Amino acid sequence: MSSMAIKPVVPKSCGQALDFTDGLVVFAIALQLFWAVDPFAIELWRRSLTRHLPTVLAIAATLLCVAGRLLFRPELRPALGQVIRTYLGLILFAAFVIGGSLYARLAHAIDHSFLLMGVSVVLGGPVNLWLIRTSRAPSVLVRSITMAVVGVSLLGVLMNTLHFGKMLYHGMEHVVLVAAALPLIAGRTLAVRVVGILLCILAAVAPNKITGYIVLLMIFTWVFIDELMIRTAMDPDRIRAGLRRILGALLGIVAILGVVLLYEAVKSHLPDGNTVYRMHTYQIAIDRFVASWLWGRGFAAPSVDHFDLFTVNTSTQLLPTHSDPLDILANGGLLAAIPFVLGLLSILYAAWKVLTKAWVSREPKQTFRRAQLAMYFLIMISGLTVMAFNPVLNSPGTSYLYWMCSALMCALVCPEEEGEQSLLAANSTTRRSSDERGTSGIA
């Protein structure tokens, strides 16, 4: 694939370094990752004094970046319109969530609201995308964040291996496993790719959670299909390429049957996923949606419920539904679900189009930039599976990180045409400002 297909909307950053404020953003994201993955099991996210520290730092770093760009680089303001168009559906969803949650807090004094779910969409998605697109070194910024994601994830895998069976990054499997698999996705040698496979398997086996195994299968499925399609696209003999794709499809079917047989053989040794708890809370959410299918409860209700079926092994009986899609349907109805689904599908489809261009071209295998795009695309897709059974969007750290990955994915997908238009607009504004200053000086 041509690297121009994922060219950022800003000048090339080769040889450039990050600004101080961009470095603060990277640090804040790394801190969010450390809190969410919690590799040393110190549970800083649970303590009142440290719970919101990464979020506060992320907001502060973001405000510094925004203030600096708007004050000293006003020609970048048009890029905000492009970001809003990219995230329009999700921004509408976030506005609904924030509005209902503020009403719940102010009118009904509800502490456990959905406010952070809505704020995380805006702060993690469109705001981060605008910061990346307007950075002086966007490629460096994206790569730095990628290294932070991979580094913290590998630390989590290492610590979970040392404490085998402990769930250190439960609810973050979509981030940790996919990041650990980056050597498999981006590697060009067999040794590197084998290391990626082993890391990915270890990341799934160490915590021993069903969602981890599902994410593992999704990663291997993507790598197999992507490798097959790229290799056959480079084959000049189209008949032979077609036969190889058919053979690959047959091997895929055999692999699926093998996975089913393996599951039947070992399912007694796998965790049950606490199905009794989940089925009870899921039924409550479904009943709420049926009772008010258009707008649900308007997000003006608590994000947790008192669980009265039995006593759970936690410090409180106030627990979330453990299914973000059902939470959205129960509390926002179709008015929340439709913009959420359409907004998410729009950015995923844009990434899919860029990634699958290599499946029909005869160009060499991906650059590291495409590998990063594939990584964030997989995080977004596998995250849908994880959030179906865990409160990903209803937790401040995991929610922010999910939408942050969407911003990185969109930054790597940015069309060349948008980049050229932004550059022309920026250069035109800069020249006009220089001419005005020059005229003033002559006068």
Short mmCIF file of C-alpha atoms in Angstrom, two decimals:
data_model
loop_
_atom_site.label_atom_id
_atom_site.label_comp_id
_atom_site.label_asym_id
_atom_site.label_seq_id
_atom_site.Cartn_x
_atom_site.Cartn_y
_atom_site.Cartn_z
CA MET A 1 0.00 0.00 0.00
CA SER A 2 1.12 3.52 -0.71
CA SER A 3 1.98 5.43 2.41
CA MET A 4 0.22 8.43 0.87
CA ALA A 5 -3.10 6.76 1.67
CA ILE A 6 -2.53 7.37 5.34
CA LYS A 7 -0.69 10.65 5.14
CA PRO A 8 -1.50 12.99 8.08
CA VAL A 9 -3.05 16.40 7.55
CA VAL A 10 0.11 18.17 8.63
CA PRO A 11 3.60 18.58 7.16
CA LYS A 12 6.00 15.69 7.28
CA SER A 13 7.61 15.37 10.68
CA CYS A 14 10.78 13.63 9.65
CA GLY A 15 13.61 14.79 11.89
CA GLN A 16 11.29 16.80 14.15
CA ALA A 17 10.83 16.37 17.88
CA LEU A 18 7.72 16.62 20.00
CA ASP A 19 6.69 19.92 21.51
CA PHE A 20 6.66 20.08 25.30
CA THR A 21 2.86 20.08 25.41
CA ASP A 22 2.68 17.09 23.04
CA GLY A 23 5.10 15.29 25.33
CA LEU A 24 2.73 15.98 28.23
CA VAL A 25 -0.10 14.39 26.26
CA VAL A 26 2.01 11.27 25.67
CA PHE A 27 2.87 11.14 29.38
CA ALA A 28 -0.80 11.52 30.36
CA ILE A 29 -1.79 8.69 28.01
CA ALA A 30 0.98 6.47 29.38
CA LEU A 31 -0.28 7.22 32.89
CA GLN A 32 -3.84 6.32 31.87
CA LEU A 33 -2.52 3.04 30.49
CA PHE A 34 -0.57 2.31 33.65
CA TRP A 35 -3.63 2.96 35.82
CA ALA A 36 -5.91 0.82 33.61
CA VAL A 37 -3.52 -2.12 33.06
CA ASP A 38 -2.27 -1.92 36.67
CA PRO A 39 0.72 -4.24 36.10
CA PHE A 40 1.83 -4.16 39.76
CA ALA A 41 -1.72 -4.61 41.15
CA ILE A 42 -1.48 -1.50 43.34
CA GLU A 43 -5.02 -0.42 42.37
CA LEU A 44 -4.37 3.32 42.13
CA TRP A 45 -7.62 3.58 40.18
CA ARG A 46 -9.53 2.47 43.30
CA ARG A 47 -8.13 5.03 45.77
CA SER A 48 -9.91 8.35 46.03
CA LEU A 49 -6.70 10.42 46.09
CA THR A 50 -5.22 8.90 42.91
CA ARG A 51 -8.29 7.65 41.02
CA HIS A 52 -8.70 10.65 38.71
CA LEU A 53 -5.05 11.76 38.55
CA PRO A 54 -4.46 10.55 34.94
CA THR A 55 -7.72 12.13 33.78
CA VAL A 56 -6.86 15.46 35.40
CA LEU A 57 -3.39 15.38 33.83
CA ALA A 58 -4.87 14.47 30.43
CA ILE A 59 -7.30 17.40 30.63
CA ALA A 60 -4.53 19.78 31.71
CA ALA A 61 -2.19 18.66 28.93
CA THR A 62 -5.00 18.91 26.40
CA LEU A 63 -5.92 22.43 27.49
CA LEU A 64 -2.27 23.53 27.22
CA CYS A 65 -2.03 22.09 23.70
CA VAL A 66 -5.31 23.62 22.57
CA ALA A 67 -4.44 27.03 24.04
CA GLY A 68 -1.00 27.02 22.44
CA ARG A 69 -2.29 26.03 19.01
CA LEU A 70 -5.17 28.53 18.97
CA LEU A 71 -2.99 31.40 20.21
CA PHE A 72 0.12 30.90 18.11
CA ARG A 73 -1.16 28.92 15.13
CA PRO A 74 -4.64 30.27 14.27
CA GLU A 75 -4.37 28.82 10.75
CA LEU A 76 -5.07 25.39 12.28
CA ARG A 77 -8.64 26.23 13.28
CA PRO A 78 -10.21 24.84 10.05
CA ALA A 79 -8.91 21.40 11.02
CA LEU A 80 -11.47 21.43 13.85
CA GLY A 81 -14.30 21.28 11.32
CA GLN A 82 -12.79 18.19 9.71
CA VAL A 83 -12.53 16.50 13.09
CA ILE A 84 -16.15 17.30 13.92
CA ARG A 85 -17.29 15.83 10.61
CA THR A 86 -15.26 12.68 11.28
CA TYR A 87 -16.78 12.19 14.75
CA LEU A 88 -20.22 13.73 14.16
CA GLY A 89 -22.28 10.67 15.14
CA LEU A 90 -20.22 9.97 18.25
CA ILE A 91 -20.27 13.66 19.26
CA LEU A 92 -24.08 13.60 19.12
CA PHE A 93 -24.04 10.45 21.25
CA ALA A 94 -21.66 12.07 23.75
CA ALA A 95 -23.84 15.21 23.94
CA PHE A 96 -26.86 13.06 24.84
CA VAL A 97 -24.90 11.18 27.51
CA ILE A 98 -23.38 14.34 29.03
CA GLY A 99 -26.70 16.20 29.05
CA GLY A 100 -28.58 13.38 30.76
CA SER A 101 -25.77 12.76 33.24
CA LEU A 102 -25.53 16.41 34.24
CA TYR A 103 -29.26 16.43 34.86
CA ALA A 104 -28.91 13.30 36.99
CA ARG A 105 -26.14 14.91 39.05
CA LEU A 106 -27.65 18.38 39.44
CA ALA A 107 -31.35 17.55 39.71
CA HIS A 108 -31.24 14.19 41.47
CA ALA A 109 -27.81 14.29 43.18
CA ILE A 110 -26.79 10.99 41.56
CA ASP A 111 -23.06 10.41 42.04
CA HIS A 112 -22.70 7.26 39.91
CA SER A 113 -23.73 8.75 36.56
CA PHE A 114 -22.68 8.17 32.95
CA LEU A 115 -20.89 11.54 32.77
CA LEU A 116 -17.41 10.06 32.28
CA MET A 117 -18.71 7.87 29.45
CA GLY A 118 -19.71 10.97 27.49
CA VAL A 119 -16.69 13.08 28.41
CA SER A 120 -14.30 10.25 27.45
CA VAL A 121 -15.76 10.11 23.95
CA VAL A 122 -15.01 13.80 23.36
CA LEU A 123 -11.68 14.00 25.18
CA GLY A 124 -10.31 10.70 23.92
CA GLY A 125 -11.63 10.86 20.35
CA PRO A 126 -12.11 14.19 18.51
CA VAL A 127 -9.92 16.26 20.85
CA ASN A 128 -6.99 13.85 20.54
CA LEU A 129 -7.49 13.60 16.77
CA TRP A 130 -7.32 17.38 16.46
CA LEU A 131 -4.16 17.47 18.60
CA ILE A 132 -2.50 14.84 16.41
CA ARG A 133 -3.51 16.44 13.12
CA THR A 134 -2.29 19.86 14.23
CA SER A 135 0.94 18.66 15.82
CA ARG A 136 4.24 19.83 14.32
CA ALA A 137 5.42 16.21 14.39
CA PRO A 138 2.30 14.01 13.98
CA SER A 139 4.16 10.85 12.99
CA VAL A 140 6.46 11.19 16.00
CA LEU A 141 3.47 11.81 18.26
CA VAL A 142 1.59 8.74 16.98
CA ARG A 143 4.70 6.56 17.20
CA SER A 144 5.41 7.78 20.75
CA ILE A 145 1.89 6.91 21.88
CA THR A 146 2.18 3.52 20.16
CA MET A 147 5.39 2.79 22.02
CA ALA A 148 3.72 3.77 25.30
CA VAL A 149 0.78 1.44 24.55
CA VAL A 150 3.08 -1.45 23.65
CA GLY A 151 5.47 -0.83 26.55
CA VAL A 152 2.82 -0.75 29.28
CA SER A 153 1.03 -3.72 27.72
CA LEU A 154 4.18 -5.83 27.66
CA LEU A 155 4.83 -4.88 31.29
CA GLY A 156 1.32 -6.07 32.11
CA VAL A 157 1.91 -9.38 30.30
CA LEU A 158 5.21 -9.88 32.13
CA MET A 159 3.70 -9.24 35.56
CA ASN A 160 0.63 -11.36 34.84
CA THR A 161 2.95 -14.18 33.81
CA LEU A 162 4.86 -13.89 37.07
CA HIS A 163 1.53 -13.94 38.93
CA PHE A 164 -0.07 -16.57 36.70
CA GLY A 165 -3.85 -16.76 36.95
CA LYS A 166 -4.27 -13.27 38.40
CA MET A 167 -6.44 -10.89 36.35
CA LEU A 168 -4.25 -7.81 36.11
CA TYR A 169 -5.71 -6.28 32.95
CA HIS A 170 -9.25 -7.60 32.99
CA GLY A 171 -11.37 -5.37 30.76
CA MET A 172 -8.25 -4.26 28.86
CA GLU A 173 -7.66 -7.45 26.88
CA HIS A 174 -8.40 -5.70 23.59
CA VAL A 175 -5.55 -3.25 24.22
CA VAL A 176 -2.98 -5.49 25.91
CA LEU A 177 -3.28 -8.52 23.62
CA VAL A 178 -3.30 -6.53 20.38
CA ALA A 179 -0.37 -4.37 21.52
CA ALA A 180 1.56 -7.49 22.54
CA ALA A 181 0.87 -8.88 19.06
CA LEU A 182 2.46 -5.88 17.29
CA PRO A 183 5.64 -7.89 16.50
CA LEU A 184 3.36 -10.41 14.77
CA ILE A 185 1.48 -7.71 12.86
CA ALA A 186 4.47 -5.58 11.90
CA GLY A 187 7.30 -8.14 11.84
CA ARG A 188 9.06 -8.97 8.60
CA THR A 189 11.15 -11.90 9.80
CA LEU A 190 9.98 -15.26 11.06
CA ALA A 191 11.74 -14.88 14.42
CA VAL A 192 10.04 -11.57 15.20
CA ARG A 193 6.65 -12.92 14.22
CA VAL A 194 7.10 -16.04 16.35
CA VAL A 195 7.90 -13.78 19.31
CA GLY A 196 4.67 -11.89 18.59
CA ILE A 197 2.68 -15.14 18.55
CA LEU A 198 4.16 -16.31 21.84
CA LEU A 199 3.56 -12.95 23.53
CA CYS A 200 -0.02 -12.87 22.33
CA ILE A 201 -0.73 -16.42 23.54
CA LEU A 202 0.92 -15.69 26.89
CA ALA A 203 -1.14 -12.52 27.26
CA ALA A 204 -4.34 -14.54 26.83
CA VAL A 205 -3.40 -17.58 28.91
CA ALA A 206 -1.93 -15.76 31.95
CA PRO A 207 -5.21 -14.15 33.13
CA ASN A 208 -7.32 -17.06 31.78
CA LYS A 209 -10.43 -15.10 30.75
CA ILE A 210 -12.89 -16.00 28.00
CA THR A 211 -12.72 -12.49 26.52
CA GLY A 212 -8.94 -12.83 26.24
CA TYR A 213 -9.23 -16.03 24.23
CA ILE A 214 -11.80 -14.43 21.94
CA VAL A 215 -9.49 -11.46 21.30
CA LEU A 216 -6.63 -13.90 20.65
CA LEU A 217 -8.69 -15.68 17.98
CA MET A 218 -9.62 -12.34 16.39
CA ILE A 219 -5.95 -11.33 16.15
CA PHE A 220 -4.89 -14.61 14.56
CA THR A 221 -7.84 -14.48 12.16
CA TRP A 222 -6.91 -10.98 11.00
CA VAL A 223 -3.22 -11.82 10.57
CA PHE A 224 -4.04 -14.97 8.59
CA ILE A 225 -6.50 -13.23 6.26
CA ASP A 226 -4.32 -10.14 5.82
CA GLU A 227 -1.22 -12.20 5.05
CA LEU A 228 -3.11 -14.40 2.59
CA MET A 229 -4.71 -11.49 0.73
CA ILE A 230 -1.49 -9.46 0.49
CA ARG A 231 0.61 -12.40 -0.72
CA THR A 232 -1.93 -13.44 -3.34
CA ALA A 233 -2.37 -9.83 -4.50
CA MET A 234 1.35 -9.77 -5.36
CA ASP A 235 1.05 -12.95 -7.46
CA PRO A 236 1.00 -11.99 -11.19
CA ASP A 237 -0.83 -15.24 -12.04
CA ARG A 238 -4.43 -14.39 -11.12
CA ILE A 239 -5.69 -17.97 -11.52
CA ARG A 240 -3.04 -19.26 -9.15
CA ALA A 241 -3.78 -16.40 -6.75
CA GLY A 242 -7.48 -17.30 -6.79
CA LEU A 243 -6.73 -20.95 -6.07
CA ARG A 244 -4.46 -19.97 -3.19
CA ARG A 245 -7.26 -17.87 -1.72
CA ILE A 246 -9.69 -20.78 -2.00
CA LEU A 247 -7.14 -23.05 -0.30
CA GLY A 248 -6.70 -20.43 2.40
CA ALA A 249 -10.46 -20.31 2.96
CA LEU A 250 -10.54 -24.12 3.32
CA LEU A 251 -7.68 -23.98 5.83
CA GLY A 252 -9.61 -21.32 7.73
CA ILE A 253 -12.66 -23.57 7.93
CA VAL A 254 -10.51 -26.44 9.20
CA ALA A 255 -8.99 -24.10 11.80
CA ILE A 256 -12.47 -23.04 12.98
CA LEU A 257 -13.49 -26.67 13.39
CA GLY A 258 -10.27 -27.29 15.31
CA VAL A 259 -11.02 -24.39 17.66
CA VAL A 260 -14.55 -25.71 18.28
CA LEU A 261 -13.22 -29.19 19.07
CA LEU A 262 -10.54 -27.74 21.34
CA TYR A 263 -13.13 -25.67 23.19
CA GLU A 264 -15.32 -28.73 23.74
CA ALA A 265 -12.33 -30.62 25.11
CA VAL A 266 -11.17 -27.94 27.57
CA LYS A 267 -14.30 -25.94 28.39
CA SER A 268 -14.56 -27.55 31.81
CA HIS A 269 -11.20 -25.95 32.67
CA LEU A 270 -12.19 -22.49 31.42
CA PRO A 271 -13.80 -19.81 33.63
CA ASP A 272 -17.60 -19.72 33.49
CA GLY A 273 -17.72 -15.95 33.12
CA ASN A 274 -20.10 -15.63 36.08
CA THR A 275 -23.07 -16.23 33.81
CA VAL A 276 -25.62 -16.13 36.66
CA TYR A 277 -24.66 -12.55 37.52
CA ARG A 278 -24.50 -11.44 33.91
CA MET A 279 -27.79 -13.00 32.83
CA HIS A 280 -29.55 -11.30 35.76
CA THR A 281 -28.15 -7.82 35.01
CA TYR A 282 -28.58 -8.26 31.25
CA GLN A 283 -32.25 -9.10 31.70
CA ILE A 284 -32.76 -5.94 33.78
CA ALA A 285 -31.17 -3.84 31.01
CA ILE A 286 -33.26 -5.51 28.30
CA ASP A 287 -36.46 -4.92 30.29
CA ARG A 288 -35.57 -1.23 30.62
CA PHE A 289 -35.01 -0.92 26.89
CA VAL A 290 -38.31 -2.64 26.09
CA ALA A 291 -40.11 -0.34 28.53
CA SER A 292 -38.65 2.78 26.87
CA TRP A 293 -37.08 1.87 23.53
CA LEU A 294 -36.85 5.40 22.10
CA TRP A 295 -34.77 7.28 24.71
CA GLY A 296 -34.42 4.79 27.57
CA ARG A 297 -33.88 6.65 30.82
CA GLY A 298 -32.17 9.57 29.09
CA PHE A 299 -28.92 8.76 30.94
CA ALA A 300 -30.52 10.55 33.90
CA ALA A 301 -30.26 7.48 36.12
CA PRO A 302 -27.44 5.76 38.06
CA SER A 303 -24.84 3.84 36.07
CA VAL A 304 -24.84 1.10 38.73
CA ASP A 305 -27.58 -0.96 40.40
CA HIS A 306 -27.88 -2.70 43.73
CA PHE A 307 -27.32 -6.39 43.00
CA ASP A 308 -29.65 -8.39 45.23
CA LEU A 309 -29.43 -11.89 43.76
CA PHE A 310 -26.50 -12.90 45.97
CA THR A 311 -23.53 -11.34 47.77
CA VAL A 312 -20.57 -10.72 45.47
CA ASN A 313 -16.90 -10.71 46.37
CA THR A 314 -16.47 -6.93 46.20
CA SER A 315 -16.56 -4.01 48.59
CA THR A 316 -20.04 -2.96 47.45
CA GLN A 317 -23.22 -4.42 45.98
CA LEU A 318 -23.60 -1.40 43.65
CA LEU A 319 -22.41 -2.88 40.38
CA PRO A 320 -22.55 -2.01 36.65
CA THR A 321 -24.42 -4.04 34.06
CA HIS A 322 -21.18 -5.41 32.56
CA SER A 323 -22.39 -4.78 29.01
CA ASP A 324 -21.89 -1.37 27.43
CA PRO A 325 -24.20 -2.01 24.43
CA LEU A 326 -27.03 -2.98 26.77
CA ASP A 327 -26.30 0.03 29.00
CA ILE A 328 -26.57 2.32 25.97
CA LEU A 329 -29.87 0.72 24.88
CA ALA A 330 -31.34 0.70 28.40
CA ASN A 331 -30.34 4.27 29.26
CA GLY A 332 -30.42 6.00 25.87
CA GLY A 333 -32.66 3.85 23.70
CA LEU A 334 -32.45 4.11 19.94
CA LEU A 335 -31.72 7.85 20.15
CA ALA A 336 -28.34 6.95 21.67
CA ALA A 337 -27.70 3.62 19.97
CA ILE A 338 -28.17 4.84 16.38
CA PRO A 339 -25.62 7.71 16.43
CA PHE A 340 -23.25 5.53 18.44
CA VAL A 341 -23.37 2.66 15.93
CA LEU A 342 -23.30 4.87 12.83
CA GLY A 343 -20.50 7.05 14.22
CA LEU A 344 -18.38 4.04 15.15
CA LEU A 345 -19.02 2.26 11.86
CA SER A 346 -18.04 5.35 9.87
CA ILE A 347 -14.53 5.55 11.34
CA LEU A 348 -14.07 1.76 11.26
CA TYR A 349 -15.12 1.63 7.60
CA ALA A 350 -12.62 4.36 6.71
CA ALA A 351 -9.83 2.32 8.32
CA TRP A 352 -11.07 -0.87 6.64
CA LYS A 353 -10.91 0.77 3.20
CA VAL A 354 -7.32 1.86 3.73
CA LEU A 355 -6.21 -1.51 5.11
CA THR A 356 -7.84 -3.56 2.35
CA LYS A 357 -6.29 -1.52 -0.46
CA ALA A 358 -3.24 -3.76 -0.07
CA TRP A 359 -5.46 -6.77 -0.80
CA VAL A 360 -6.00 -5.73 -4.42
CA SER A 361 -2.71 -3.96 -5.21
CA ARG A 362 0.64 -5.52 -6.02
CA GLU A 363 2.68 -3.35 -3.73
CA PRO A 364 5.03 -4.72 -1.05
CA LYS A 365 3.79 -5.52 2.42
CA GLN A 366 2.85 -2.78 4.85
CA THR A 367 5.03 -0.13 6.34
CA PHE A 368 5.14 0.32 10.08
CA ARG A 369 2.50 3.01 9.66
CA ARG A 370 0.07 0.48 8.20
CA ALA A 371 0.96 -1.95 10.98
CA GLN A 372 0.02 0.72 13.52
CA LEU A 373 -3.24 1.30 11.69
CA ALA A 374 -3.98 -2.43 11.76
CA MET A 375 -3.17 -2.53 15.48
CA TYR A 376 -5.57 0.28 16.37
CA PHE A 377 -8.23 -1.11 14.03
CA LEU A 378 -7.97 -4.46 15.83
CA ILE A 379 -8.15 -2.73 19.22
CA MET A 380 -11.36 -1.01 18.16
CA ILE A 381 -12.93 -4.18 16.71
CA SER A 382 -11.92 -6.52 19.54
CA GLY A 383 -12.91 -3.83 22.03
CA LEU A 384 -16.51 -4.27 20.87
CA THR A 385 -16.34 -7.88 22.04
CA VAL A 386 -14.80 -6.96 25.39
CA MET A 387 -17.30 -4.17 26.06
CA ALA A 388 -20.18 -6.55 25.35
CA PHE A 389 -19.26 -8.40 28.57
CA ASN A 390 -17.40 -5.75 30.61
CA PRO A 391 -17.96 -2.07 31.49
CA VAL A 392 -15.28 -0.65 29.17
CA LEU A 393 -17.08 2.59 28.27
CA ASN A 394 -18.42 2.99 31.79
CA SER A 395 -14.95 3.16 33.39
CA PRO A 396 -12.94 6.40 33.08
CA GLY A 397 -9.54 4.92 32.21
CA THR A 398 -10.61 2.17 29.81
CA SER A 399 -13.15 4.43 28.10
CA TYR A 400 -10.64 7.20 27.46
CA LEU A 401 -8.09 4.72 26.09
CA TYR A 402 -10.61 3.11 23.75
CA TRP A 403 -11.51 6.44 22.16
CA MET A 404 -7.86 7.50 22.17
CA CYS A 405 -7.15 4.47 19.98
CA SER A 406 -9.95 5.59 17.67
CA ALA A 407 -8.25 8.99 17.32
CA LEU A 408 -4.92 7.36 16.45
CA MET A 409 -6.69 5.14 13.91
CA CYS A 410 -8.40 8.14 12.31
CA ALA A 411 -5.12 10.09 12.22
CA LEU A 412 -3.48 7.24 10.28
CA VAL A 413 -6.45 7.00 7.92
CA CYS A 414 -6.56 10.69 7.02
CA PRO A 415 -6.97 11.06 3.22
CA GLU A 416 -4.30 12.75 1.20
CA GLU A 417 -6.79 15.25 -0.17
CA GLU A 418 -7.62 16.56 3.30
CA GLY A 419 -3.94 16.91 4.08
CA GLU A 420 -3.30 18.88 0.93
CA GLN A 421 -6.29 21.16 1.55
CA SER A 422 -5.18 21.84 5.13
CA LEU A 423 -1.63 22.55 4.05
CA LEU A 424 -2.80 24.92 1.31
CA ALA A 425 -5.08 26.73 3.74
CA ALA A 426 -2.34 26.95 6.36
CA ASN A 427 0.25 28.19 3.84
CA SER A 428 -2.20 30.70 2.40
CA THR A 429 -3.00 32.08 5.86
CA THR A 430 0.69 32.22 6.76
CA ARG A 431 1.59 34.08 3.54
CA ARG A 432 -1.30 36.49 4.05
CA SER A 433 -0.17 37.21 7.62
CA SER A 434 3.42 37.73 6.44
CA ASP A 435 2.26 40.11 3.70
CA GLU A 436 0.21 42.09 6.21
CA ARG A 437 3.15 42.34 8.59
CA GLY A 438 5.40 43.37 5.72
CA THR A 439 2.95 46.03 4.59
CA SER A 440 2.63 47.38 8.11
CA GLY A 441 6.41 47.54 8.38
CA ILE A 442 6.74 49.51 5.12
CA ALA A 443 4.04 51.88 6.19
#
